[in-house]
Amino acid sequence: MSNQPSSHEHGDAGELSRALAALADPCRRRVVAVLSERRADIPMSTLVTLLLAVEDGFPPASAESARAATADADSLAIALHHVHLPKLSDVGFVEYDPGRRTVSPGRRIDEGSATDRWMLVEALDGRTTDAELRLFSTDAARATLAVFVDAAEVELDVSTVAERLAARIGGQREAHAIRLRHNLLPKLADAGVVDYDAARATVSCRSDSPLLDASFSPAPS
């Protein structure tokens, strides 16, 4: 029997990866924060004003700063329309109607799973940095976290982690071992998720890391 995950599992993992990557952008996090608080349709113009208020302390205090604010608002509206809102819509954080120019909370805000709630709490509270969100948006990183969840607080050899990764997501054990030693494990250690002993080539999860909470399933089994 093959150990390869199904195409459905790959699709679920890919969607979560895209959702995490979307939240890596500070502007998109502010959009989600506004919609999470208001839980209602918002005209684009109102959203722009609210985002600028969070970022810059709206309203402007002088005519000169008002002109600059208008330029900032126009630039932000363009970026929202062409980049940020489509990305957030694709992964379910917002519903955007470009014809009516309105934005409303998406399914991940209104009907989100435990994983969605984890993403929102960690990202919007600033407990997860942009770099960490980009790191955890990859299938390999989340599959590695899943290995540690399964192992609880047991210390594992890097070779064992690599073998279990190959069983979860495919690929060669040796290639996984190289990436773990030289890339992923040092980054996970810096993020406070694991304790990694490079000299002994052993690693264990940190039980106090919020990313390893039981409600978070980092990757499909």
PDB file of C-alpha atoms in Angstrom:
ATOM      1  CA  MET A   1       0.000   0.000   0.000  1.00  0.00           C
ATOM      2  CA  SER A   2       1.290   3.426  -0.927  1.00  0.00           C
ATOM      3  CA  ASN A   3       2.108   5.937   1.795  1.00  0.00           C
ATOM      4  CA  GLN A   4       1.453   8.846  -0.550  1.00  0.00           C
ATOM      5  CA  PRO A   5      -1.272  11.246   0.634  1.00  0.00           C
ATOM      6  CA  SER A   6      -4.383  11.508  -1.490  1.00  0.00           C
ATOM      7  CA  SER A   7      -4.994  14.345  -3.936  1.00  0.00           C
ATOM      8  CA  HIS A   8      -7.790  15.535  -1.627  1.00  0.00           C
ATOM      9  CA  GLU A   9      -5.326  15.737   1.263  1.00  0.00           C
ATOM     10  CA  HIS A  10      -2.868  17.615  -0.922  1.00  0.00           C
ATOM     11  CA  GLY A  11      -5.648  20.072  -1.807  1.00  0.00           C
ATOM     12  CA  ASP A  12      -6.505  20.674   1.848  1.00  0.00           C
ATOM     13  CA  ALA A  13      -2.841  21.190   2.724  1.00  0.00           C
ATOM     14  CA  GLY A  14      -2.396  23.550  -0.213  1.00  0.00           C
ATOM     15  CA  GLU A  15      -5.387  25.656   0.829  1.00  0.00           C
ATOM     16  CA  LEU A  16      -4.061  26.027   4.365  1.00  0.00           C
ATOM     17  CA  SER A  17      -0.660  26.947   2.963  1.00  0.00           C
ATOM     18  CA  ARG A  18      -2.213  29.703   0.850  1.00  0.00           C
ATOM     19  CA  ALA A  19      -4.230  30.962   3.824  1.00  0.00           C
ATOM     20  CA  LEU A  20      -1.130  31.247   5.982  1.00  0.00           C
ATOM     21  CA  ALA A  21       0.788  32.923   3.180  1.00  0.00           C
ATOM     22  CA  ALA A  22      -2.036  35.450   2.733  1.00  0.00           C
ATOM     23  CA  LEU A  23      -1.798  36.442   6.397  1.00  0.00           C
ATOM     24  CA  ALA A  24       1.948  37.020   6.079  1.00  0.00           C
ATOM     25  CA  ASP A  25       1.195  40.460   4.615  1.00  0.00           C
ATOM     26  CA  PRO A  26       0.540  43.153   7.271  1.00  0.00           C
ATOM     27  CA  CYS A  27      -2.049  44.992   5.158  1.00  0.00           C
ATOM     28  CA  ARG A  28      -4.066  41.816   4.646  1.00  0.00           C
ATOM     29  CA  ARG A  29      -3.918  41.111   8.375  1.00  0.00           C
ATOM     30  CA  ARG A  30      -5.356  44.574   9.049  1.00  0.00           C
ATOM     31  CA  VAL A  31      -8.190  43.897   6.598  1.00  0.00           C
ATOM     32  CA  VAL A  32      -9.026  40.641   8.386  1.00  0.00           C
ATOM     33  CA  ALA A  33      -8.827  42.386  11.769  1.00  0.00           C
ATOM     34  CA  VAL A  34     -11.319  45.067  10.663  1.00  0.00           C
ATOM     35  CA  LEU A  35     -13.740  42.473   9.279  1.00  0.00           C
ATOM     36  CA  SER A  36     -13.371  40.236  12.339  1.00  0.00           C
ATOM     37  CA  GLU A  37     -14.388  43.164  14.543  1.00  0.00           C
ATOM     38  CA  ARG A  38     -17.218  44.566  12.417  1.00  0.00           C
ATOM     39  CA  ARG A  39     -18.734  41.338  11.003  1.00  0.00           C
ATOM     40  CA  ALA A  40     -20.659  43.297   8.345  1.00  0.00           C
ATOM     41  CA  ASP A  41     -20.459  44.535   4.757  1.00  0.00           C
ATOM     42  CA  ILE A  42     -18.080  47.480   4.445  1.00  0.00           C
ATOM     43  CA  PRO A  43     -17.824  49.853   1.462  1.00  0.00           C
ATOM     44  CA  MET A  44     -14.322  49.974  -0.001  1.00  0.00           C
ATOM     45  CA  SER A  45     -14.022  53.676   0.879  1.00  0.00           C
ATOM     46  CA  THR A  46     -14.815  52.936   4.532  1.00  0.00           C
ATOM     47  CA  LEU A  47     -12.325  50.062   4.615  1.00  0.00           C
ATOM     48  CA  VAL A  48      -9.594  52.300   3.220  1.00  0.00           C
ATOM     49  CA  THR A  49     -10.320  54.953   5.863  1.00  0.00           C
ATOM     50  CA  LEU A  50     -10.265  52.384   8.661  1.00  0.00           C
ATOM     51  CA  LEU A  51      -6.996  50.876   7.443  1.00  0.00           C
ATOM     52  CA  LEU A  52      -5.324  54.267   7.214  1.00  0.00           C
ATOM     53  CA  ALA A  53      -6.617  55.142  10.681  1.00  0.00           C
ATOM     54  CA  VAL A  54      -4.948  52.049  12.094  1.00  0.00           C
ATOM     55  CA  GLU A  55      -1.708  52.685  10.262  1.00  0.00           C
ATOM     56  CA  ASP A  56      -1.278  56.441  10.237  1.00  0.00           C
ATOM     57  CA  GLY A  57      -3.606  58.074  12.731  1.00  0.00           C
ATOM     58  CA  PHE A  58      -6.359  59.456  10.502  1.00  0.00           C
ATOM     59  CA  PRO A  59      -7.681  62.110  10.069  1.00  0.00           C
ATOM     60  CA  PRO A  60      -4.887  64.387   8.799  1.00  0.00           C
ATOM     61  CA  ALA A  61      -4.107  67.506  10.815  1.00  0.00           C
ATOM     62  CA  SER A  62      -3.291  69.901   7.946  1.00  0.00           C
ATOM     63  CA  ALA A  63      -4.131  70.611   4.312  1.00  0.00           C
ATOM     64  CA  GLU A  64      -0.756  69.273   3.202  1.00  0.00           C
ATOM     65  CA  SER A  65      -1.183  66.054   5.141  1.00  0.00           C
ATOM     66  CA  ALA A  66      -4.753  65.805   3.797  1.00  0.00           C
ATOM     67  CA  ARG A  67      -3.437  65.834   0.223  1.00  0.00           C
ATOM     68  CA  ALA A  68      -0.904  63.168   1.126  1.00  0.00           C
ATOM     69  CA  ALA A  69      -3.612  61.131   2.816  1.00  0.00           C
ATOM     70  CA  THR A  70      -5.779  61.321  -0.309  1.00  0.00           C
ATOM     71  CA  ALA A  71      -2.896  60.011  -2.403  1.00  0.00           C
ATOM     72  CA  ASP A  72      -2.293  57.244   0.137  1.00  0.00           C
ATOM     73  CA  ALA A  73      -5.985  56.357   0.090  1.00  0.00           C
ATOM     74  CA  ASP A  74      -6.041  56.134  -3.719  1.00  0.00           C
ATOM     75  CA  SER A  75      -2.917  53.971  -3.727  1.00  0.00           C
ATOM     76  CA  LEU A  76      -4.291  51.703  -1.004  1.00  0.00           C
ATOM     77  CA  ALA A  77      -7.646  51.321  -2.784  1.00  0.00           C
ATOM     78  CA  ILE A  78      -5.857  50.224  -5.952  1.00  0.00           C
ATOM     79  CA  ALA A  79      -3.710  47.718  -4.047  1.00  0.00           C
ATOM     80  CA  LEU A  80      -6.759  46.362  -2.235  1.00  0.00           C
ATOM     81  CA  HIS A  81      -8.753  45.974  -5.454  1.00  0.00           C
ATOM     82  CA  HIS A  82      -6.029  44.338  -7.531  1.00  0.00           C
ATOM     83  CA  VAL A  83      -3.960  42.420  -4.966  1.00  0.00           C
ATOM     84  CA  HIS A  84      -5.023  42.131  -1.343  1.00  0.00           C
ATOM     85  CA  LEU A  85      -8.766  41.499  -1.555  1.00  0.00           C
ATOM     86  CA  PRO A  86      -8.511  38.912  -4.364  1.00  0.00           C
ATOM     87  CA  LYS A  87      -5.874  37.015  -2.368  1.00  0.00           C
ATOM     88  CA  LEU A  88      -7.967  37.091   0.798  1.00  0.00           C
ATOM     89  CA  SER A  89     -11.071  36.109  -1.163  1.00  0.00           C
ATOM     90  CA  ASP A  90      -9.304  33.133  -2.769  1.00  0.00           C
ATOM     91  CA  VAL A  91      -8.607  31.595   0.651  1.00  0.00           C
ATOM     92  CA  GLY A  92     -11.930  32.449   2.279  1.00  0.00           C
ATOM     93  CA  PHE A  93     -11.076  35.347   4.591  1.00  0.00           C
ATOM     94  CA  VAL A  94     -13.222  37.906   2.762  1.00  0.00           C
ATOM     95  CA  GLU A  95     -16.001  38.164   0.219  1.00  0.00           C
ATOM     96  CA  TYR A  96     -15.308  40.980  -2.212  1.00  0.00           C
ATOM     97  CA  ASP A  97     -17.844  42.391  -4.668  1.00  0.00           C
ATOM     98  CA  PRO A  98     -15.811  44.527  -7.115  1.00  0.00           C
ATOM     99  CA  GLY A  99     -18.989  45.750  -8.827  1.00  0.00           C
ATOM    100  CA  ARG A 100     -20.539  47.158  -5.654  1.00  0.00           C
ATOM    101  CA  ARG A 101     -17.084  47.835  -4.148  1.00  0.00           C
ATOM    102  CA  THR A 102     -18.046  46.167  -0.866  1.00  0.00           C
ATOM    103  CA  VAL A 103     -16.139  43.794   1.386  1.00  0.00           C
ATOM    104  CA  SER A 104     -17.599  41.374   3.938  1.00  0.00           C
ATOM    105  CA  PRO A 105     -16.245  38.634   6.246  1.00  0.00           C
ATOM    106  CA  GLY A 106     -15.539  35.304   4.537  1.00  0.00           C
ATOM    107  CA  ARG A 107     -16.151  31.750   5.732  1.00  0.00           C
ATOM    108  CA  ARG A 108     -12.855  31.553   7.643  1.00  0.00           C
ATOM    109  CA  ILE A 109     -14.016  34.444   9.836  1.00  0.00           C
ATOM    110  CA  ASP A 110     -17.700  33.528  10.175  1.00  0.00           C
ATOM    111  CA  GLU A 111     -17.532  29.732  10.206  1.00  0.00           C
ATOM    112  CA  GLY A 112     -13.861  28.997  10.723  1.00  0.00           C
ATOM    113  CA  SER A 113     -12.431  25.731  12.013  1.00  0.00           C
ATOM    114  CA  ALA A 114     -10.079  25.409  14.982  1.00  0.00           C
ATOM    115  CA  THR A 115      -7.146  25.850  12.591  1.00  0.00           C
ATOM    116  CA  ASP A 116      -8.699  29.024  11.159  1.00  0.00           C
ATOM    117  CA  ARG A 117      -9.195  30.427  14.674  1.00  0.00           C
ATOM    118  CA  TRP A 118      -5.566  29.599  15.489  1.00  0.00           C
ATOM    119  CA  MET A 119      -4.378  31.465  12.419  1.00  0.00           C
ATOM    120  CA  LEU A 120      -6.485  34.519  13.215  1.00  0.00           C
ATOM    121  CA  VAL A 121      -5.564  34.711  16.898  1.00  0.00           C
ATOM    122  CA  GLU A 122      -1.852  34.174  16.323  1.00  0.00           C
ATOM    123  CA  ALA A 123      -1.581  36.510  13.330  1.00  0.00           C
ATOM    124  CA  LEU A 124      -3.857  39.334  14.448  1.00  0.00           C
ATOM    125  CA  ASP A 125      -2.484  39.431  17.986  1.00  0.00           C
ATOM    126  CA  GLY A 126       1.026  39.746  16.590  1.00  0.00           C
ATOM    127  CA  ARG A 127       2.187  36.520  18.217  1.00  0.00           C
ATOM    128  CA  THR A 128       3.297  35.129  14.862  1.00  0.00           C
ATOM    129  CA  THR A 129       5.703  37.190  12.779  1.00  0.00           C
ATOM    130  CA  ASP A 130       5.584  37.641   9.016  1.00  0.00           C
ATOM    131  CA  ALA A 131       8.587  35.333   8.647  1.00  0.00           C
ATOM    132  CA  GLU A 132       6.952  32.646  10.809  1.00  0.00           C
ATOM    133  CA  LEU A 133       3.728  32.799   8.815  1.00  0.00           C
ATOM    134  CA  ARG A 134       5.689  32.353   5.596  1.00  0.00           C
ATOM    135  CA  LEU A 135       7.558  29.449   7.174  1.00  0.00           C
ATOM    136  CA  PHE A 136       4.409  27.685   8.367  1.00  0.00           C
ATOM    137  CA  SER A 137       2.721  28.221   4.988  1.00  0.00           C
ATOM    138  CA  THR A 138       4.843  25.453   3.439  1.00  0.00           C
ATOM    139  CA  ASP A 139       3.633  21.858   3.356  1.00  0.00           C
ATOM    140  CA  ALA A 140       7.032  20.579   4.532  1.00  0.00           C
ATOM    141  CA  ALA A 141       7.006  22.784   7.648  1.00  0.00           C
ATOM    142  CA  ARG A 142       3.468  21.840   8.601  1.00  0.00           C
ATOM    143  CA  ALA A 143       4.126  18.155   7.956  1.00  0.00           C
ATOM    144  CA  THR A 144       7.173  18.411  10.224  1.00  0.00           C
ATOM    145  CA  LEU A 145       5.020  19.985  12.936  1.00  0.00           C
ATOM    146  CA  ALA A 146       2.564  17.112  12.518  1.00  0.00           C
ATOM    147  CA  VAL A 147       5.394  14.636  13.113  1.00  0.00           C
ATOM    148  CA  PHE A 148       6.220  16.403  16.379  1.00  0.00           C
ATOM    149  CA  VAL A 149       2.556  16.477  17.418  1.00  0.00           C
ATOM    150  CA  ASP A 150       2.384  12.711  16.922  1.00  0.00           C
ATOM    151  CA  ALA A 151       5.600  12.215  18.878  1.00  0.00           C
ATOM    152  CA  ALA A 152       4.446  14.422  21.796  1.00  0.00           C
ATOM    153  CA  GLU A 153       7.524  15.336  23.841  1.00  0.00           C
ATOM    154  CA  VAL A 154       9.676  12.428  22.643  1.00  0.00           C
ATOM    155  CA  GLU A 155      13.123  13.336  21.345  1.00  0.00           C
ATOM    156  CA  LEU A 156      13.630  12.157  17.782  1.00  0.00           C
ATOM    157  CA  ASP A 157      16.662  11.621  15.578  1.00  0.00           C
ATOM    158  CA  VAL A 158      16.680  13.831  12.508  1.00  0.00           C
ATOM    159  CA  SER A 159      16.799  10.666  10.392  1.00  0.00           C
ATOM    160  CA  THR A 160      13.568   9.481  12.029  1.00  0.00           C
ATOM    161  CA  VAL A 161      11.851  12.805  11.330  1.00  0.00           C
ATOM    162  CA  ALA A 162      13.019  12.611   7.713  1.00  0.00           C
ATOM    163  CA  GLU A 163      11.671   9.066   7.365  1.00  0.00           C
ATOM    164  CA  ARG A 164       8.269  10.086   8.751  1.00  0.00           C
ATOM    165  CA  LEU A 165       8.183  13.142   6.486  1.00  0.00           C
ATOM    166  CA  ALA A 166       8.810  10.936   3.451  1.00  0.00           C
ATOM    167  CA  ALA A 167       5.882   8.756   4.528  1.00  0.00           C
ATOM    168  CA  ARG A 168       3.619  11.796   4.918  1.00  0.00           C
ATOM    169  CA  ILE A 169       4.401  13.910   1.878  1.00  0.00           C
ATOM    170  CA  GLY A 170       6.599  11.730  -0.316  1.00  0.00           C
ATOM    171  CA  GLY A 171      10.147  12.426  -1.457  1.00  0.00           C
ATOM    172  CA  GLN A 172      13.465  10.880  -0.524  1.00  0.00           C
ATOM    173  CA  ARG A 173      14.374  10.486   3.150  1.00  0.00           C
ATOM    174  CA  GLU A 174      17.942  11.677   2.483  1.00  0.00           C
ATOM    175  CA  ALA A 175      16.727  14.856   0.807  1.00  0.00           C
ATOM    176  CA  HIS A 176      14.380  15.587   3.712  1.00  0.00           C
ATOM    177  CA  ALA A 177      17.216  15.008   6.195  1.00  0.00           C
ATOM    178  CA  ILE A 178      19.441  17.551   4.425  1.00  0.00           C
ATOM    179  CA  ARG A 179      16.690  20.203   4.349  1.00  0.00           C
ATOM    180  CA  LEU A 180      15.832  19.527   7.994  1.00  0.00           C
ATOM    181  CA  ARG A 181      19.402  19.907   9.222  1.00  0.00           C
ATOM    182  CA  HIS A 182      20.370  22.948   7.193  1.00  0.00           C
ATOM    183  CA  ASN A 183      17.125  24.869   6.813  1.00  0.00           C
ATOM    184  CA  LEU A 184      13.891  23.872   8.502  1.00  0.00           C
ATOM    185  CA  LEU A 185      14.975  22.776  11.976  1.00  0.00           C
ATOM    186  CA  PRO A 186      17.138  25.856  12.637  1.00  0.00           C
ATOM    187  CA  LYS A 187      14.192  28.059  11.591  1.00  0.00           C
ATOM    188  CA  LEU A 188      11.737  26.121  13.764  1.00  0.00           C
ATOM    189  CA  ALA A 189      14.169  26.395  16.678  1.00  0.00           C
ATOM    190  CA  ASP A 190      14.477  30.159  16.152  1.00  0.00           C
ATOM    191  CA  ALA A 191      10.657  30.365  16.167  1.00  0.00           C
ATOM    192  CA  GLY A 192      10.557  28.598  19.537  1.00  0.00           C
ATOM    193  CA  VAL A 193       8.767  25.527  18.220  1.00  0.00           C
ATOM    194  CA  VAL A 194      11.471  22.886  18.712  1.00  0.00           C
ATOM    195  CA  ASP A 195      14.686  22.264  20.585  1.00  0.00           C
ATOM    196  CA  TYR A 196      17.270  21.215  18.024  1.00  0.00           C
ATOM    197  CA  ASP A 197      20.687  19.774  18.905  1.00  0.00           C
ATOM    198  CA  ALA A 198      22.691  19.990  15.688  1.00  0.00           C
ATOM    199  CA  ALA A 199      25.694  18.207  17.170  1.00  0.00           C
ATOM    200  CA  ARG A 200      23.648  15.169  18.237  1.00  0.00           C
ATOM    201  CA  ALA A 201      21.232  15.476  15.298  1.00  0.00           C
ATOM    202  CA  THR A 202      18.235  15.222  17.630  1.00  0.00           C
ATOM    203  CA  VAL A 203      15.107  17.327  17.927  1.00  0.00           C
ATOM    204  CA  SER A 204      12.073  17.537  20.203  1.00  0.00           C
ATOM    205  CA  CYS A 205       9.016  19.776  20.208  1.00  0.00           C
ATOM    206  CA  ARG A 206       8.503  22.455  22.820  1.00  0.00           C
ATOM    207  CA  SER A 207       5.296  21.768  24.694  1.00  0.00           C
ATOM    208  CA  ASP A 208       4.819  25.485  25.444  1.00  0.00           C
ATOM    209  CA  SER A 209       4.651  26.460  21.765  1.00  0.00           C
ATOM    210  CA  PRO A 210       1.138  27.640  20.742  1.00  0.00           C
ATOM    211  CA  LEU A 211       1.786  26.220  17.274  1.00  0.00           C
ATOM    212  CA  LEU A 212       1.657  22.705  18.714  1.00  0.00           C
ATOM    213  CA  ASP A 213      -1.664  23.178  20.484  1.00  0.00           C
ATOM    214  CA  ALA A 214      -3.897  20.140  20.153  1.00  0.00           C
ATOM    215  CA  SER A 215      -6.471  22.173  18.228  1.00  0.00           C
ATOM    216  CA  PHE A 216      -3.989  22.793  15.394  1.00  0.00           C
ATOM    217  CA  SER A 217      -3.524  20.057  12.800  1.00  0.00           C
ATOM    218  CA  PRO A 218      -0.517  21.277  10.815  1.00  0.00           C
ATOM    219  CA  ALA A 219      -0.748  18.752   7.968  1.00  0.00           C
ATOM    220  CA  PRO A 220      -2.790  15.756   6.913  1.00  0.00           C
ATOM    221  CA  SER A 221      -1.837  12.371   8.302  1.00  0.00           C
TER     222      SER A 221
END
